[in-house]
Tab-separated table of C-alpha atoms in Angstrom:
chain	number	residue	atom	x	y	z
A	705	MET	CA	-28.962	-6.811	2.663
A	706	ASN	CA	-26.274	-6.379	0.219
A	707	LYS	CA	-23.974	-9.511	-0.941
A	708	TYR	CA	-20.181	-8.891	-0.579
A	709	GLU	CA	-19.787	-8.217	-4.356
A	710	GLU	CA	-22.796	-5.753	-4.343
A	711	ALA	CA	-21.575	-3.820	-1.363
A	712	LEU	CA	-17.934	-3.347	-2.997
A	713	LYS	CA	-19.587	-2.203	-6.440
A	714	ILE	CA	-21.834	0.297	-4.651
A	715	LEU	CA	-18.762	1.564	-2.777
A	716	SER	CA	-16.622	1.647	-6.058
A	717	ASN	CA	-19.398	3.540	-7.772
A	718	ILE	CA	-19.339	6.426	-5.602
A	719	SER	CA	-18.241	9.568	-7.227
A	720	LEU	CA	-15.351	11.427	-5.306
A	721	ASN	CA	-14.380	15.183	-5.814
A	722	PHE	CA	-10.375	14.644	-5.844
A	723	LYS	CA	-8.320	17.758	-5.171
A	724	ALA	CA	-4.537	18.024	-6.046
A	725	GLU	CA	-1.458	19.989	-4.964
A	726	ARG	CA	2.153	20.426	-6.085
A	727	VAL	CA	4.754	19.312	-3.558
A	728	ALA	CA	8.482	19.155	-3.472
A	729	VAL	CA	9.823	15.741	-4.303
A	730	ASN	CA	11.445	15.470	-0.822
A	731	GLU	CA	7.946	16.031	0.753
A	732	ALA	CA	6.030	13.417	-1.642
A	733	PHE	CA	6.863	10.241	0.394
A	734	ASN	CA	3.447	8.323	1.076
A	735	ARG	CA	1.523	10.457	-1.236
A	736	VAL	CA	-0.345	9.362	-4.353
A	737	LEU	CA	0.472	10.989	-8.052
A	738	ALA	CA	-2.008	12.881	-9.628
A	739	GLU	CA	-0.329	12.909	-13.046
A	740	ASP	CA	1.643	10.600	-15.005
A	741	LEU	CA	5.481	11.294	-15.100
A	742	TYR	CA	7.740	11.406	-17.864
A	743	THR	CA	11.571	11.415	-18.076
A	744	ASP	CA	13.138	14.667	-18.566
A	745	PHE	CA	16.401	13.380	-19.942
A	746	PRO	CA	17.641	9.896	-21.025
A	747	PHE	CA	18.716	7.187	-18.298
A	748	PRO	CA	21.635	7.093	-18.207
A	749	ASP	CA	22.432	10.547	-19.714
A	750	CYS	CA	25.829	9.171	-21.183
A	751	ARG	CA	27.775	6.074	-21.699
A	752	LYS	CA	28.946	4.870	-18.210
A	753	SER	CA	31.303	2.016	-16.879
A	754	ALA	CA	29.442	-0.995	-15.119
A	755	VAL	CA	32.210	-1.881	-13.300
A	756	ASP	CA	35.793	-0.603	-11.874
A	757	GLY	CA	38.194	-1.179	-14.795
A	758	TYR	CA	39.835	0.474	-17.984
A	759	ALA	CA	38.070	1.834	-20.833
A	760	ILE	CA	40.194	0.668	-23.665
A	761	VAL	CA	40.156	1.376	-27.885
A	762	ILE	CA	40.659	-2.295	-28.831
A	763	TRP	CA	43.807	-2.975	-31.267
A	764	ASP	CA	45.678	-6.159	-31.905
A	765	LYS	CA	48.076	-6.191	-28.931
A	766	MET	CA	46.984	-6.966	-25.090
A	767	GLU	CA	49.103	-4.123	-23.618
A	768	TYR	CA	47.661	-0.799	-23.361
A	769	THR	CA	48.803	2.706	-22.140
A	770	ILE	CA	47.105	4.265	-19.140
A	771	LYS	CA	46.157	8.004	-20.163
A	772	GLY	CA	44.067	9.010	-17.146
A	773	GLU	CA	41.192	8.264	-15.147
A	774	SER	CA	37.403	9.129	-15.121
A	775	VAL	CA	35.118	9.235	-12.044
A	776	PRO	CA	31.630	9.510	-11.477
A	777	GLY	CA	30.370	13.194	-12.206
A	778	ASP	CA	33.613	13.855	-14.070
A	779	LEU	CA	32.156	15.461	-17.523
A	780	ARG	CA	35.571	15.402	-19.231
A	781	ASN	CA	35.418	13.247	-22.067
A	782	ALA	CA	38.829	11.918	-22.445
A	783	ASP	CA	40.140	11.240	-26.087
A	784	ILE	CA	42.058	8.002	-26.204
A	785	GLN	CA	43.321	6.223	-29.276
A	786	ALA	CA	44.036	2.607	-30.349
A	787	GLY	CA	46.478	1.015	-27.492
A	788	GLU	CA	45.425	3.435	-25.009
A	789	CYS	CA	42.943	3.384	-21.889
A	790	ILE	CA	41.818	5.407	-19.030
A	791	PHE	CA	40.880	4.214	-15.576
A	792	VAL	CA	36.989	4.377	-14.980
A	793	MET	CA	35.191	3.807	-11.895
A	794	THR	CA	31.590	2.042	-11.815
A	795	GLY	CA	29.504	4.957	-13.031
A	796	GLY	CA	32.053	6.944	-14.408
A	797	ILE	CA	31.906	8.315	-17.957
A	798	VAL	CA	33.158	6.231	-21.021
A	799	PRO	CA	34.648	8.043	-23.568
A	800	ASP	CA	32.578	8.193	-26.876
A	801	ASN	CA	35.196	6.157	-28.861
A	802	ALA	CA	35.822	3.645	-26.276
A	803	ASP	CA	35.343	0.020	-27.231
A	804	ALA	CA	34.810	-1.511	-23.947
A	805	VAL	CA	35.738	-1.746	-20.465
A	806	VAL	CA	37.794	-4.339	-18.979
A	807	ARG	CA	37.682	-5.163	-15.293
A	808	VAL	CA	40.286	-4.768	-12.844
A	809	GLU	CA	40.356	-8.057	-11.886
A	810	ASP	CA	41.023	-8.964	-15.306
A	811	VAL	CA	44.240	-7.013	-16.228
A	812	VAL	CA	47.859	-6.611	-14.581
A	813	GLU	CA	48.804	-3.178	-14.082
A	814	GLU	CA	52.555	-2.280	-14.299
A	815	ASN	CA	53.800	1.336	-14.149
A	816	ASP	CA	51.738	3.441	-16.694
A	817	HIS	CA	50.567	0.195	-18.420
A	818	ILE	CA	48.018	-2.726	-18.198
A	819	LEU	CA	48.280	-6.079	-19.356
A	820	LEU	CA	44.979	-8.063	-20.598
A	821	ASN	CA	44.681	-11.812	-19.789
A	822	ARG	CA	42.042	-11.995	-22.773
A	823	LYS	CA	41.120	-10.028	-25.336
A	824	PRO	CA	37.543	-8.577	-24.581
A	825	GLU	CA	34.365	-8.362	-26.555
A	826	LYS	CA	33.090	-4.934	-28.002
A	827	GLY	CA	30.809	-3.356	-25.862
A	828	VAL	CA	31.623	-5.208	-22.604
A	829	ASN	CA	30.982	-3.614	-19.160
A	830	ILE	CA	29.486	-0.322	-20.905
A	831	ASN	CA	25.950	0.828	-20.079
A	832	LEU	CA	24.781	2.762	-23.084
A	833	ALA	CA	22.919	5.980	-22.906
A	834	GLY	CA	19.491	5.962	-22.739
A	835	GLU	CA	19.497	1.988	-22.177
A	836	GLU	CA	17.226	2.257	-19.323
A	837	PHE	CA	14.687	4.994	-20.328
A	838	SER	CA	14.844	7.366	-23.334
A	839	GLU	CA	13.832	10.907	-22.863
A	840	ASN	CA	10.011	11.730	-22.591
A	841	THR	CA	9.169	7.965	-21.558
A	842	LEU	CA	6.520	7.352	-19.043
A	843	PHE	CA	8.145	5.673	-16.074
A	844	ALA	CA	5.183	6.489	-13.311
A	845	GLU	CA	1.588	6.575	-13.707
A	846	CYS	CA	-1.140	8.496	-11.843
A	847	GLY	CA	-2.665	6.947	-8.825
A	848	LYS	CA	0.590	5.421	-7.773
A	849	LEU	CA	1.350	5.374	-4.095
A	850	LEU	CA	4.834	6.674	-3.491
A	851	ASP	CA	5.886	4.031	-1.021
A	852	LYS	CA	8.908	2.594	0.043
A	853	LEU	CA	10.447	1.775	-3.241
A	854	ALA	CA	8.437	4.142	-5.760
A	855	PHE	CA	9.508	7.086	-3.712
A	856	PRO	CA	13.275	6.766	-3.856
A	857	VAL	CA	12.662	6.294	-7.949
A	858	LEU	CA	10.882	9.471	-7.980
A	859	CYS	CA	14.178	11.067	-6.411
A	860	TYR	CA	16.291	9.216	-8.880
A	861	SER	CA	14.106	10.670	-11.648
A	862	GLY	CA	15.391	14.236	-11.046
A	863	LYS	CA	11.968	15.802	-10.392
A	864	LYS	CA	12.139	18.635	-8.395
A	865	GLU	CA	8.109	18.817	-7.623
A	866	VAL	CA	5.291	16.499	-8.334
A	867	LYS	CA	1.532	16.869	-8.273
A	868	VAL	CA	-0.246	14.728	-5.787
A	869	TYR	CA	-3.949	14.204	-4.477
A	870	LYS	CA	-4.654	15.886	-1.375
A	871	LYS	CA	-5.174	13.773	1.849
A	872	PRO	CA	-8.892	12.783	2.550
A	873	LYS	CA	-9.802	13.804	5.745
A	874	ILE	CA	-11.274	11.110	8.125
A	875	GLY	CA	-13.310	11.322	11.334
A	876	VAL	CA	-13.672	8.431	14.043
A	877	PHE	CA	-15.722	7.791	17.049
A	878	VAL	CA	-16.632	5.074	19.050
A	879	THR	CA	-19.921	4.407	20.999
A	880	GLY	CA	-20.908	2.561	24.387
A	881	ASP	CA	-21.112	3.313	27.891
A	882	GLU	CA	-18.829	0.435	28.606
A	883	ILE	CA	-15.646	1.719	26.875
A	884	LEU	CA	-12.491	2.153	28.688
A	885	GLU	CA	-9.264	3.609	27.151
A	886	PRO	CA	-6.064	1.654	27.137
A	887	GLY	CA	-4.103	2.229	30.530
A	888	ASP	CA	-7.538	2.600	32.445
A	889	ASP	CA	-7.998	0.194	35.348
A	890	TYR	CA	-10.019	-2.933	34.482
A	891	LYS	CA	-13.514	-2.992	35.415
A	892	ARG	CA	-15.636	-6.113	35.396
A	893	GLY	CA	-17.877	-6.223	32.367
A	894	HIS	CA	-16.114	-3.375	30.574
A	895	VAL	CA	-14.045	-3.640	27.295
A	896	PHE	CA	-11.281	-1.744	25.999
A	897	ASN	CA	-11.518	0.706	23.308
A	898	THR	CA	-9.911	-1.359	20.439
A	899	ASN	CA	-11.541	-0.277	17.279
A	900	ARG	CA	-9.945	3.140	17.139
A	901	TYR	CA	-6.643	1.379	17.187
A	902	ILE	CA	-7.456	-1.181	14.696
A	903	LEU	CA	-8.322	1.687	12.184
A	904	HIS	CA	-5.180	3.761	12.724
A	905	SER	CA	-2.970	0.608	12.687
A	906	LEU	CA	-4.789	-0.491	9.478
A	907	LEU	CA	-4.924	2.894	7.706
A	908	SER	CA	-1.611	4.573	9.170
A	909	HIS	CA	0.390	3.593	6.058
A	910	LEU	CA	-2.043	5.466	3.979
A	911	PRO	CA	-1.931	9.303	2.855
A	912	ALA	CA	-4.920	10.362	5.104
A	913	ASP	CA	-5.808	12.568	7.863
A	914	ILE	CA	-7.254	10.956	10.850
A	915	HIS	CA	-9.021	12.607	13.626
A	916	TYR	CA	-10.309	10.900	16.639
A	917	LEU	CA	-13.458	12.733	17.641
A	918	GLY	CA	-13.768	10.547	20.946
A	919	ARG	CA	-15.896	8.213	22.850
A	920	PHE	CA	-19.698	8.746	23.060
A	921	ASN	CA	-22.109	7.412	25.547
A	922	ASP	CA	-25.215	5.522	24.330
A	923	ASP	CA	-27.058	8.743	23.925
A	924	GLU	CA	-29.015	9.861	21.018
A	925	GLU	CA	-28.442	13.494	21.131
A	926	ASP	CA	-24.729	13.173	21.540
A	927	ILE	CA	-24.423	10.712	18.863
A	928	ALA	CA	-26.434	12.881	16.432
A	929	GLU	CA	-24.336	16.063	17.080
A	930	VAL	CA	-21.123	14.367	16.148
A	931	LEU	CA	-22.779	12.754	13.088
A	932	GLU	CA	-23.870	16.289	12.206
A	933	ARG	CA	-20.147	17.244	11.928
A	934	SER	CA	-19.826	14.976	8.667
A	935	ASP	CA	-19.669	17.789	6.259
A	936	GLU	CA	-16.159	18.389	7.960
A	937	TYR	CA	-14.900	15.115	6.554
A	938	ASP	CA	-14.530	13.142	3.520
A	939	ILE	CA	-15.044	9.752	5.532
A	940	LEU	CA	-16.762	9.618	8.886
A	941	VAL	CA	-16.638	6.506	10.746
A	942	SER	CA	-18.350	5.149	13.617
A	943	SER	CA	-17.954	1.988	16.022
A	944	GLY	CA	-20.980	0.247	17.471
A	945	GLY	CA	-24.699	1.403	17.470
A	946	VAL	CA	-25.710	-0.103	14.074
A	947	SER	CA	-27.278	-3.626	15.059
A	948	MET	CA	-30.796	-4.291	16.349
A	949	GLY	CA	-30.133	-3.059	20.073
A	950	LYS	CA	-32.246	-0.693	22.176
A	951	TYR	CA	-29.231	1.700	22.139
A	952	ASP	CA	-28.161	1.429	18.792
A	953	PHE	CA	-28.616	5.107	18.049
A	954	VAL	CA	-26.274	5.439	14.979
A	955	LYS	CA	-28.560	2.951	12.824
A	956	LYS	CA	-31.403	5.036	14.264
A	957	ILE	CA	-29.955	8.423	13.327
A	958	LEU	CA	-28.900	7.668	9.999
A	959	HIS	CA	-32.168	6.078	9.174
A	960	GLU	CA	-34.461	8.987	10.342
A	961	TYR	CA	-32.130	11.920	9.732
A	962	ASP	CA	-31.169	13.397	6.293
A	963	TYR	CA	-28.932	10.616	5.192
A	964	GLU	CA	-28.838	8.578	2.072
A	965	ILE	CA	-28.488	5.157	2.900
A	966	ILE	CA	-26.660	3.101	0.330
A	967	ILE	CA	-25.664	-0.116	2.366
A	968	ASN	CA	-27.822	-1.409	5.022
A	969	LYS	CA	-26.264	-4.807	6.176
A	970	THR	CA	-24.423	-7.201	4.437
A	971	ALA	CA	-24.770	-11.069	3.953
A	972	VAL	CA	-21.076	-11.629	5.493
A	973	LYS	CA	-19.881	-13.075	8.515
A	974	PRO	CA	-18.438	-11.680	10.721
A	975	GLY	CA	-19.941	-8.051	10.499
A	976	SER	CA	-22.879	-8.423	8.813
A	977	PRO	CA	-24.612	-5.214	10.610
A	978	LEU	CA	-22.648	-2.661	8.339
A	979	MET	CA	-24.152	0.537	7.438
A	980	VAL	CA	-22.947	2.978	4.659
A	981	ALA	CA	-24.705	6.397	4.237
A	982	ARG	CA	-23.866	9.804	2.227
A	983	ASN	CA	-24.342	13.119	3.451
A	984	GLU	CA	-23.313	15.668	0.673
A	985	ASN	CA	-19.740	15.041	0.012
A	986	CYS	CA	-19.039	12.845	3.122
A	987	THR	CA	-19.394	8.761	3.323
A	988	ILE	CA	-20.172	7.880	6.651
A	989	PHE	CA	-19.339	4.090	7.787
A	990	GLY	CA	-21.552	2.833	10.465
A	991	MET	CA	-19.406	-0.306	11.811
A	992	PRO	CA	-20.096	-2.971	14.161
A	993	GLY	CA	-18.656	-2.736	17.753
A	994	TYR	CA	-17.238	-6.177	18.369
A	995	PRO	CA	-13.663	-5.735	17.193
A	996	ALA	CA	-13.522	-8.972	15.165
A	997	ALA	CA	-16.593	-7.733	13.177
A	998	PHE	CA	-14.984	-4.156	13.145
A	999	ALA	CA	-11.714	-5.391	11.663
A	1000	THR	CA	-13.210	-7.621	9.109
A	1001	ASN	CA	-15.478	-4.774	7.669
A	1002	LEU	CA	-12.434	-2.468	7.845
A	1003	ILE	CA	-10.295	-4.865	5.756
A	1004	LEU	CA	-13.266	-5.756	3.320
A	1005	TYR	CA	-14.946	-2.383	2.566
A	1006	LEU	CA	-13.495	0.372	4.399
A	1007	LEU	CA	-9.827	0.062	3.384
A	1008	PRO	CA	-10.425	-0.267	-0.209
A	1009	PHE	CA	-12.741	2.779	-0.075
A	1010	VAL	CA	-9.848	4.709	1.860
A	1011	ARG	CA	-7.372	3.801	-0.703
A	1012	LYS	CA	-9.806	5.067	-3.392
A	1013	SER	CA	-10.327	8.308	-1.582
A	1014	CYS	CA	-6.502	8.538	-1.588
A	1015	GLY	CA	-6.518	8.411	-5.327
A	1016	ILE	CA	-4.812	5.094	-5.535
A	1017	LYS	CA	-5.633	3.582	-8.866
A	1018	ASN	CA	-5.531	-0.232	-7.763
A	1019	PHE	CA	-7.336	0.103	-4.429
A	1020	GLU	CA	-9.353	-3.285	-4.293
A	1021	ASN	CA	-7.999	-5.878	-2.077
A	1022	ASN	CA	-5.618	-8.764	-3.461
A	1023	ILE	CA	-6.730	-11.976	-3.465
A	1024	ILE	CA	-4.664	-15.122	-3.714
A	1025	LYS	CA	-5.370	-18.922	-4.018
A	1026	GLY	CA	-4.269	-21.153	-1.108
A	1027	LYS	CA	-5.204	-24.277	0.416
A	1028	LEU	CA	-6.364	-25.104	3.993
A	1029	GLY	CA	-4.103	-26.719	6.272
A	1030	THR	CA	-6.724	-27.314	8.839
A	1031	SER	CA	-10.504	-27.819	8.217
A	1032	MET	CA	-12.754	-24.539	8.553
A	1033	ARG	CA	-16.224	-24.135	9.543
A	1034	SER	CA	-19.038	-22.230	8.122
A	1035	ARG	CA	-22.720	-22.170	7.187
A	1036	ILE	CA	-24.677	-22.221	4.054
A	1037	ASN	CA	-26.375	-19.168	2.789
A	1038	ALA	CA	-23.432	-16.596	4.346
A	1039	LEU	CA	-20.175	-15.602	2.963
A	1040	TYR	CA	-17.661	-16.101	5.782
A	1041	PHE	CA	-14.469	-14.596	6.118
A	1042	ASN	CA	-12.462	-16.895	8.591
A	1043	ARG	CA	-9.448	-15.360	10.248
A	1044	ALA	CA	-6.212	-17.455	9.510
A	1045	ILE	CA	-2.471	-17.839	9.736
A	1046	VAL	CA	-1.080	-18.225	6.507
A	1047	LYS	CA	2.326	-19.761	5.952
A	1048	ILE	CA	4.039	-20.536	2.643
A	1049	GLU	CA	4.814	-24.026	2.444
A	1050	ASP	CA	6.110	-25.785	-0.842
A	1051	GLY	CA	5.931	-22.678	-2.605
A	1052	GLY	CA	2.248	-21.888	-1.963
A	1053	PRO	CA	0.238	-20.300	0.759
A	1054	VAL	CA	-1.423	-22.718	3.295
A	1055	ALA	CA	-4.119	-21.104	5.892
A	1056	TYR	CA	-4.394	-22.512	9.297
A	1057	ASP	CA	-7.306	-21.814	11.831
A	1058	PRO	CA	-6.041	-19.871	14.759
A	1059	GLY	CA	-8.180	-21.521	17.287
A	1060	SER	CA	-11.356	-19.178	17.527
A	1061	GLN	CA	-13.973	-17.805	14.724
A	1062	LYS	CA	-16.328	-16.358	17.208
A	1063	THR	CA	-17.134	-13.091	16.506
A	1064	SER	CA	-16.817	-11.907	20.251
A	1065	HIS	CA	-13.264	-13.120	20.388
A	1066	PHE	CA	-10.421	-11.057	19.125
A	1067	LEU	CA	-7.317	-12.186	20.817
A	1068	SER	CA	-6.652	-14.794	17.902
A	1069	PHE	CA	-6.142	-11.830	15.795
A	1070	PHE	CA	-2.621	-11.330	17.305
A	1071	ASN	CA	-1.136	-13.779	14.660
A	1072	VAL	CA	-3.764	-13.538	11.684
A	1073	ASN	CA	-2.444	-12.478	8.644
A	1074	GLY	CA	-5.215	-13.263	6.056
A	1075	LEU	CA	-8.792	-13.997	5.709
A	1076	VAL	CA	-10.218	-17.026	4.126
A	1077	MET	CA	-13.346	-16.713	2.035
A	1078	LEU	CA	-15.775	-19.713	2.368
A	1079	ASP	CA	-18.499	-19.421	-0.066
A	1080	GLU	CA	-22.171	-19.109	0.847
A	1081	ASN	CA	-22.808	-22.262	-1.366
A	1082	VAL	CA	-20.146	-24.497	0.158
A	1083	GLY	CA	-20.169	-24.503	3.918
A	1084	SER	CA	-17.252	-26.004	5.875
A	1085	LEU	CA	-14.174	-27.187	4.176
A	1086	GLU	CA	-11.794	-29.859	5.025
A	1087	LYS	CA	-8.142	-29.656	5.155
A	1088	GLY	CA	-6.487	-29.352	1.546
A	1089	SER	CA	-9.386	-27.724	0.121
A	1090	ILE	CA	-8.457	-24.705	-2.263
A	1091	VAL	CA	-9.815	-21.315	-1.203
A	1092	ASN	CA	-9.626	-17.490	-1.808
A	1093	ILE	CA	-7.512	-15.894	0.786
A	1094	ILE	CA	-7.270	-11.842	1.486
A	1095	PRO	CA	-3.748	-11.178	2.643
A	1096	VAL	CA	-3.758	-8.911	5.746
A	1097	ARG	CA	-0.059	-8.641	6.425
A	1098	GLY	CA	3.377	-10.042	5.682
A	1099	LEU	CA	2.273	-12.213	2.557
């Protein structure tokens, strides 16, 4: 049995065979950079106006003659003299010899002249060439996920194509004679296939190719056949069949067939019956069947490992400090990850018990957005206690 930190270390030490490819920038959204990126030219590449206004060469009078205009993308570099100005739009090129740009609202325009209401400071409202980044400056590091804000920065950089990691291929299957699919008629004593959708919902934002292999009855031969397909995948995930039951064939097969067992149960609650095995280049996660235990193990172990397999540099879970808004129960000698509804109150996270922590219960996860870590040497904690929290969503 492995402690939480031991299991994380084992997974982080697995050597992966990363492959990369070059793609057009407009196809790179939600991919992971496989190279450092440097600027090809300075940003901005010339002096530009920060406002709509007038570029001027400062002299001792408050009146200036308008000599023209500069709009964004207009490469003409007007030559103005002392006492002259040109109208510049925000982002428009500022003449090399202009001293400042005065805002439209700070002048009065009369025919082909402007009158300033006050003398401007030299350099005001001018964005200098290279003030954001000079040429050949590192602006994006290898291992960065090109997500909602990183991707448009890549477009802004002017790159045509980038090197990204290839997507890991993930196979998923569930076991159990009692599994129904969503939309099937309710049958007493049966359960609906939830774990397949837990995995898809928590991994769908990552650049991985996820393949659902189906539901398999509790039959050793059938389960052995699907496990033998592990060489087709980088990661293979099963749901159910890893505990101590008569029909827990995933556990039996991983132990008795040609697989290297690297994790065999963990000292956490819920979700202790986790198995991780290796077969050539595939990592096999034998996950528990209860949805609450499956979700907890996915968040704690599988999600960071998939991030790592995608090439993401910072793949570990984020852990934040917060306090309990309600008391929480646990037992000594096991690290508990209690589901929680976390709110920001008085500038900090406060975690509330959602009403049930039973492994057999899952409906409370509807509003859960964090897992509270209750140390194995502490046990139950009272309201107001300071705790570690793993954010799940919306924090």
